[in-house]
Short mmCIF file of C-alpha atoms and ligand atoms in Angstrom, two decimals:
data_model
loop_
_atom_site.label_atom_id
_atom_site.label_comp_id
_atom_site.label_asym_id
_atom_site.label_seq_id
_atom_site.Cartn_x
_atom_site.Cartn_y
_atom_site.Cartn_z
CA MET A 1 92.70 92.07 106.37
CA SER A 2 92.59 90.37 103.17
CA VAL A 3 93.87 91.44 99.61
CA ILE A 4 91.34 91.98 96.91
CA VAL A 5 92.79 92.16 93.35
CA LEU A 6 90.80 93.66 90.46
CA GLY A 7 92.72 92.79 87.30
CA SER A 8 93.52 91.09 84.07
CA VAL A 9 93.93 87.43 83.43
CA ASN A 10 95.63 86.28 80.07
CA MET A 11 97.05 83.22 78.62
CA ASP A 12 100.63 83.93 77.42
CA VAL A 13 101.25 81.98 74.27
CA VAL A 14 104.98 82.02 73.79
CA LEU A 15 106.54 81.00 70.38
CA SER A 16 110.32 80.46 70.35
CA VAL A 17 111.84 81.71 67.12
CA ASN A 18 115.38 82.26 65.83
CA THR A 19 114.91 85.88 64.80
CA LEU A 20 111.76 88.01 65.15
CA PRO A 21 109.71 88.04 61.91
CA GLN A 22 109.69 91.07 59.64
CA ALA A 23 106.57 92.43 58.07
CA GLY A 24 105.32 90.04 55.39
CA GLU A 25 107.74 87.24 56.49
CA THR A 26 106.76 83.70 57.41
CA ILE A 27 109.16 81.81 59.73
CA ALA A 28 109.17 78.52 61.76
CA ALA A 29 108.89 78.38 65.55
CA SER A 30 110.94 75.76 67.36
CA ALA A 31 108.53 75.50 70.47
CA GLN A 32 105.26 76.80 71.86
CA ASN A 33 104.66 77.19 75.55
CA LEU A 34 101.57 78.31 77.43
CA TYR A 35 102.03 80.42 80.66
CA PRO A 36 99.23 81.71 82.91
CA GLY A 37 99.66 85.64 82.78
CA GLY A 38 97.94 88.97 82.94
CA LYS A 39 99.10 91.66 85.49
CA GLY A 40 96.13 91.07 87.81
CA ALA A 41 96.42 87.38 87.96
CA ASN A 42 100.18 87.51 88.56
CA GLN A 43 99.83 90.03 91.40
CA ALA A 44 97.06 87.86 92.97
CA ILE A 45 99.32 84.81 92.86
CA ALA A 46 102.12 86.75 94.38
CA SER A 47 99.83 88.04 97.20
CA ALA A 48 98.50 84.59 98.00
CA ARG A 49 101.93 82.84 97.88
CA CYS A 50 103.21 85.47 100.25
CA GLY A 51 100.51 84.51 102.67
CA ALA A 52 97.63 86.81 102.40
CA PRO A 53 93.94 85.64 102.07
CA THR A 54 93.44 86.89 98.50
CA ALA A 55 90.30 87.27 96.29
CA PHE A 56 90.38 87.92 92.57
CA PHE A 57 87.89 89.99 90.55
CA GLY A 58 88.12 89.83 86.74
CA ALA A 59 86.79 88.01 83.62
CA VAL A 60 87.54 85.29 81.24
CA GLY A 61 85.73 83.93 78.24
CA ASP A 62 83.97 80.58 78.18
CA ASP A 63 86.78 78.97 76.33
CA ASP A 64 89.52 76.36 77.27
CA TYR A 65 92.06 79.08 78.26
CA GLY A 66 89.52 80.50 80.67
CA ALA A 67 88.95 77.28 82.40
CA VAL A 68 92.68 76.63 82.67
CA LEU A 69 93.38 80.17 84.18
CA ALA A 70 90.50 79.99 86.58
CA LYS A 71 91.84 76.65 87.93
CA ASN A 72 95.38 78.07 88.14
CA LEU A 73 94.11 80.83 90.34
CA GLN A 74 92.11 78.37 92.48
CA ASP A 75 95.19 76.00 92.77
CA ASN A 76 97.05 78.99 94.22
CA GLY A 77 94.44 79.28 96.99
CA ILE A 78 92.73 82.42 95.51
CA ASP A 79 89.02 83.04 96.04
CA THR A 80 87.56 83.25 92.44
CA ALA A 81 83.90 84.08 93.29
CA GLY A 82 84.51 87.43 91.61
CA LEU A 83 85.89 85.94 88.32
CA LYS A 84 83.28 86.26 85.72
CA VAL A 85 83.09 83.68 82.98
CA LEU A 86 81.60 85.72 79.97
CA ALA A 87 79.63 83.79 77.38
CA GLY A 88 80.69 84.07 73.77
CA ARG A 89 83.85 86.06 74.72
CA ARG A 90 87.49 85.15 74.25
CA THR A 91 89.80 84.94 77.16
CA GLY A 92 92.56 87.61 77.20
CA GLN A 93 95.64 86.39 75.35
CA ALA A 94 99.26 87.59 74.83
CA SER A 95 100.99 86.30 71.73
CA ILE A 96 104.66 86.51 72.43
CA TYR A 97 107.55 85.82 70.01
CA VAL A 98 110.86 85.35 71.82
CA SER A 99 114.15 85.31 69.68
CA ALA A 100 117.30 83.20 70.36
CA ALA A 101 118.82 86.65 71.50
CA GLY A 102 116.06 87.06 74.05
CA GLU A 103 114.27 89.92 72.32
CA ASN A 104 110.56 89.82 72.15
CA SER A 105 107.50 91.17 70.48
CA ILE A 106 103.99 90.87 72.06
CA VAL A 107 100.49 91.37 70.85
CA ILE A 108 97.81 91.43 73.51
CA LEU A 109 94.16 90.62 72.92
CA ALA A 110 92.34 92.15 75.87
CA GLY A 111 89.26 90.06 75.16
CA ALA A 112 87.09 89.41 78.26
CA ASN A 113 89.24 91.64 80.45
CA HIS A 114 87.85 94.76 78.79
CA ASP A 115 84.32 93.52 79.20
CA PHE A 116 84.40 93.37 82.99
CA VAL A 117 81.82 95.42 84.74
CA PHE A 118 80.64 95.27 88.43
CA ASP A 119 76.83 94.38 88.56
CA GLU A 120 74.46 96.69 90.19
CA ASP A 121 72.97 95.77 93.59
CA GLY A 122 71.88 92.20 93.70
CA GLY A 123 73.95 91.18 90.57
CA PRO A 124 76.23 88.06 90.65
CA VAL A 125 79.42 90.22 91.11
CA PRO A 126 78.64 93.26 93.34
CA VAL A 127 81.47 95.61 94.15
CA PRO A 128 83.24 94.26 97.26
CA SER A 129 82.58 96.61 100.19
CA ALA A 130 84.78 95.13 103.13
CA PRO A 131 87.87 97.14 104.19
CA ALA A 132 90.77 95.38 102.58
CA VAL A 133 94.10 96.10 100.76
CA ARG A 134 92.68 96.72 97.26
CA LEU A 135 95.06 96.40 94.24
CA ALA A 136 94.28 97.30 90.65
CA GLN A 137 96.27 97.96 87.44
CA PHE A 138 95.33 99.45 84.11
CA GLU A 139 94.55 96.28 82.02
CA MET A 140 90.91 96.76 83.16
CA PRO A 141 88.14 99.19 82.28
CA LEU A 142 88.80 102.43 84.13
CA ALA A 143 85.14 102.68 85.21
CA ALA A 144 85.49 99.31 87.00
CA ILE A 145 88.58 100.52 88.89
CA LYS A 146 86.71 103.65 89.87
CA ALA A 147 83.87 101.59 91.27
CA PHE A 148 86.38 99.38 93.14
CA PHE A 149 88.16 102.27 94.87
CA ASP A 150 85.05 104.23 95.42
CA ALA A 151 83.12 101.39 97.11
CA PRO A 152 81.78 101.69 100.67
CA GLY A 153 84.56 100.75 103.08
CA ALA A 154 87.34 101.09 100.54
CA ALA A 155 88.81 104.25 101.95
CA SER A 156 89.14 102.61 105.38
CA GLY A 157 91.51 100.01 103.79
CA THR A 158 94.40 100.68 101.59
CA ARG A 159 93.94 101.26 97.85
CA ILE A 160 97.10 100.49 95.82
CA LEU A 161 97.08 101.54 92.19
CA ASN A 162 99.67 100.17 89.74
CA PRO A 163 98.76 102.35 86.63
CA ALA A 164 100.40 100.05 84.13
CA PRO A 165 100.42 100.07 81.22
CA ALA A 166 100.80 103.90 81.36
CA LEU A 167 97.45 105.34 80.29
CA PRO A 168 97.20 109.12 80.74
CA ASP A 169 93.47 109.03 80.62
CA GLY A 170 93.56 107.08 83.96
CA ARG A 171 95.17 109.97 85.79
CA PHE A 172 91.76 110.83 87.54
CA LEU A 173 92.13 107.57 89.45
CA PHE A 174 95.33 108.69 91.29
CA ASP A 175 93.41 110.86 93.64
CA LEU A 176 91.43 107.71 94.77
CA SER A 177 94.42 105.79 95.61
CA ASP A 178 96.63 105.61 98.80
CA ILE A 179 99.73 104.10 97.18
CA LEU A 180 100.66 104.46 93.61
CA ILE A 181 103.33 102.08 92.33
CA VAL A 182 105.03 102.99 88.90
CA ASN A 183 108.27 101.84 87.16
CA GLN A 184 110.59 104.51 85.78
CA THR A 185 109.13 104.50 82.26
CA GLU A 186 105.61 104.93 83.61
CA LEU A 187 106.69 107.66 85.99
CA ALA A 188 108.27 109.58 83.08
CA THR A 189 105.08 109.22 81.06
CA TYR A 190 102.79 110.35 83.73
CA ALA A 191 105.18 113.23 84.75
CA GLY A 192 105.04 114.28 81.03
CA ARG A 193 108.95 113.97 81.00
CA PRO A 194 109.62 111.09 78.69
CA ASP A 195 113.26 112.32 78.37
CA ALA A 196 113.86 112.70 82.11
CA ALA A 197 117.03 111.25 83.66
CA SER A 198 116.33 107.90 85.46
CA SER A 199 118.42 108.38 88.60
CA PRO A 200 116.80 107.82 92.03
CA GLU A 201 117.21 111.58 92.73
CA ALA A 202 115.37 112.34 89.50
CA SER A 203 112.73 109.87 90.21
CA ILE A 204 112.04 111.36 93.66
CA ALA A 205 111.46 114.75 92.14
CA LEU A 206 109.08 113.45 89.49
CA ALA A 207 107.22 111.23 92.02
CA ARG A 208 106.61 114.17 94.26
CA GLY A 209 104.75 115.78 91.35
CA LEU A 210 102.27 112.88 91.35
CA LEU A 211 101.17 113.28 94.97
CA SER A 212 97.80 114.79 95.42
CA ARG A 213 97.22 114.19 99.16
CA ASP A 214 99.39 114.51 102.36
CA ASP A 215 98.58 110.81 103.26
CA GLN A 216 99.45 109.37 99.95
CA TRP A 217 102.64 107.57 98.79
CA VAL A 218 104.16 107.17 95.35
CA VAL A 219 106.54 104.15 95.03
CA VAL A 220 108.95 104.12 92.03
CA THR A 221 110.43 100.75 91.21
CA LEU A 222 114.06 101.10 89.78
CA GLY A 223 114.72 97.65 88.42
CA ALA A 224 118.09 96.26 89.61
CA ASP A 225 118.45 99.55 91.79
CA GLY A 226 115.49 98.59 94.04
CA LEU A 227 112.94 101.44 94.65
CA VAL A 228 112.28 104.83 96.15
CA ALA A 229 109.02 105.89 97.90
CA VAL A 230 107.93 109.37 98.64
CA GLY A 231 105.15 110.63 100.93
CA ALA A 232 104.35 113.90 102.59
CA GLY A 233 107.85 115.17 103.57
CA GLN A 234 109.26 111.59 103.77
CA GLU A 235 111.46 109.36 101.50
CA ILE A 236 112.22 105.71 101.77
CA PHE A 237 115.06 104.17 99.67
CA VAL A 238 115.38 100.36 99.35
CA ALA A 239 118.55 99.13 97.50
CA GLY A 240 118.13 96.36 95.00
CA LEU A 241 119.43 92.84 95.98
CA ASP A 242 122.30 91.31 94.03
CA THR A 243 120.56 88.71 91.82
CA GLU A 244 121.40 86.42 88.98
CA VAL A 245 118.76 87.52 86.32
CA VAL A 246 116.95 84.85 84.45
CA ASP A 247 113.69 86.43 83.46
CA THR A 248 112.46 89.92 84.46
CA THR A 249 108.86 89.17 83.31
CA GLY A 250 106.53 89.89 86.12
CA ALA A 251 109.02 91.54 88.45
CA GLY A 252 106.72 94.54 88.91
CA ASP A 253 103.64 92.25 89.35
CA CYS A 254 105.59 90.33 92.05
CA PHE A 255 106.56 93.53 93.78
CA CYS A 256 102.89 94.81 93.85
CA GLY A 257 101.30 91.55 95.06
CA ALA A 258 103.98 91.06 97.72
CA LEU A 259 103.58 94.53 99.07
CA ALA A 260 99.81 94.27 99.24
CA ALA A 261 100.14 90.94 101.17
CA ARG A 262 102.48 92.42 103.83
CA LEU A 263 100.29 95.63 104.25
CA SER A 264 97.30 93.37 104.71
CA ALA A 265 99.22 91.77 107.68
CA SER A 266 99.58 95.36 109.17
CA GLU A 267 103.39 95.41 108.43
CA PRO A 268 104.72 99.04 108.39
CA LEU A 269 105.30 100.44 104.89
CA ARG A 270 109.08 100.54 105.08
CA ASP A 271 109.30 96.81 106.07
CA ALA A 272 106.64 95.88 103.49
CA LEU A 273 108.59 97.62 100.81
CA ALA A 274 111.83 95.85 101.75
CA PHE A 275 109.93 92.46 101.72
CA ALA A 276 108.41 93.20 98.18
CA ASN A 277 111.95 94.14 96.96
CA ALA A 278 113.28 90.78 98.09
CA ALA A 279 110.24 88.86 96.63
CA ALA A 280 110.79 90.59 93.21
CA ALA A 281 114.53 89.88 93.26
CA LEU A 282 113.54 86.12 93.69
CA ALA A 283 111.04 86.42 90.81
CA VAL A 284 113.73 87.75 88.36
CA SER A 285 115.99 84.83 89.26
CA ARG A 286 113.33 82.38 87.89
CA ARG A 287 111.62 81.76 84.56
CA GLY A 288 108.06 82.81 83.70
CA ALA A 289 105.74 85.29 85.48
CA GLY A 290 102.96 83.48 87.53
CA PRO A 291 105.22 80.36 88.16
CA SER A 292 108.15 82.50 89.43
CA MET A 293 106.27 84.18 92.35
CA PRO A 294 108.02 83.18 95.67
CA THR A 295 106.43 82.00 98.87
CA PHE A 296 106.47 83.91 102.19
CA GLU A 297 109.03 81.54 103.63
CA GLU A 298 111.29 81.93 100.52
CA VAL A 299 111.21 85.72 100.80
CA VAL A 300 112.07 85.60 104.50
CA ALA A 301 114.98 83.30 103.75
CA ARG A 302 116.16 85.62 100.98
CA GLN A 303 116.10 88.55 103.42
CA ALA A 304 118.03 86.67 106.19
P1 ADP B 401 108.74 96.43 85.98
O1 ADP B 401 108.86 94.93 86.04
O2 ADP B 401 107.31 96.87 86.28
O3 ADP B 401 109.28 97.08 84.80
P2 ADP B 401 111.05 96.99 87.59
O4 ADP B 401 111.97 96.64 86.44
O5 ADP B 401 111.23 98.37 88.21
O6 ADP B 401 109.54 96.98 87.24
O7 ADP B 401 111.23 95.97 88.78
C1 ADP B 401 110.38 95.87 89.82
C2 ADP B 401 111.17 95.43 91.08
O8 ADP B 401 111.79 94.14 90.81
C3 ADP B 401 112.31 96.26 91.48
O9 ADP B 401 111.86 97.34 92.33
C4 ADP B 401 113.16 95.39 92.25
O10 ADP B 401 112.63 95.11 93.53
C5 ADP B 401 113.01 93.94 91.47
N1 ADP B 401 113.97 93.89 90.34
C6 ADP B 401 113.89 94.16 89.02
N2 ADP B 401 114.99 93.78 88.32
C7 ADP B 401 115.92 93.33 89.26
C8 ADP B 401 117.33 92.93 89.19
N3 ADP B 401 117.92 92.86 88.08
N4 ADP B 401 117.83 92.65 90.44
C9 ADP B 401 117.21 92.70 91.65
N5 ADP B 401 115.93 92.99 91.72
C10 ADP B 401 115.28 93.42 90.56
#
């Protein structure tokens, strides 16, 4: 099976500053760097590098950033027939200030991402209908995600939803997914328990509350502690791997993409979760999001 990602694609514009600016303050930046980003694009790159035939559905504007980001996806071997170039729209952009102490503030312009719609029958981007591992996050219109998970053939594959950033209005999509992947902050938001303890035991209890079917799984990523997964009457715990942390940006995206890749190769869930945990540990040991995604061979070597 292949992996189909419906998701966001952004240019991350990173300005290095000494301290973050206060309201009304003008300060100097010491450097500017551009990095391909967006949760959807990061996840697609992780999936492709981990060896799965991967197709991407999303939207960019007809500007320079859009062309660079499309090429970056193609350079990673991703099928971009489903990537729309929207005339007169801006490509999604994240403006990120990073201070010398490593703190950041981020402003996201959703741009073309929020204008994505699947076309009706016969349009240039119809809803893909093949059985596949489908992966979506919440930086896209909820109606497009619903069409993606409701498409003919979708239920005979695996539908993975990473409902991030947390968007309580998107709860109706949980029923349409086979695997939900949340971090602890997102779990607390969806469970309506923002003050909940963040131990693995507490996460298991809250995750059970998100299950709506017997054949569904909820995976909670626990940062350095690894992950827990709960399904009907079952629990899987995978411990975090000891890692020298360089940059945690994109850890969750790497996890989702790597998991999708291994499930598309028919690996059992427990093994695919262990693989994704090792892939994400590698991603946090490297700078950047998209560029930090490991290859299949690198993850296998990390697990050895
Ligand atoms: P997000 O990036 O969405 O906030 P997490 O912080 O839970 O998600 O990280 C996702 C996954 O990345 C974890 O489940 C784990 O596999 C891996 N990971 C994150 N931080 C570390 C770390 N410090 N050491 C080892 N693995 C990590």
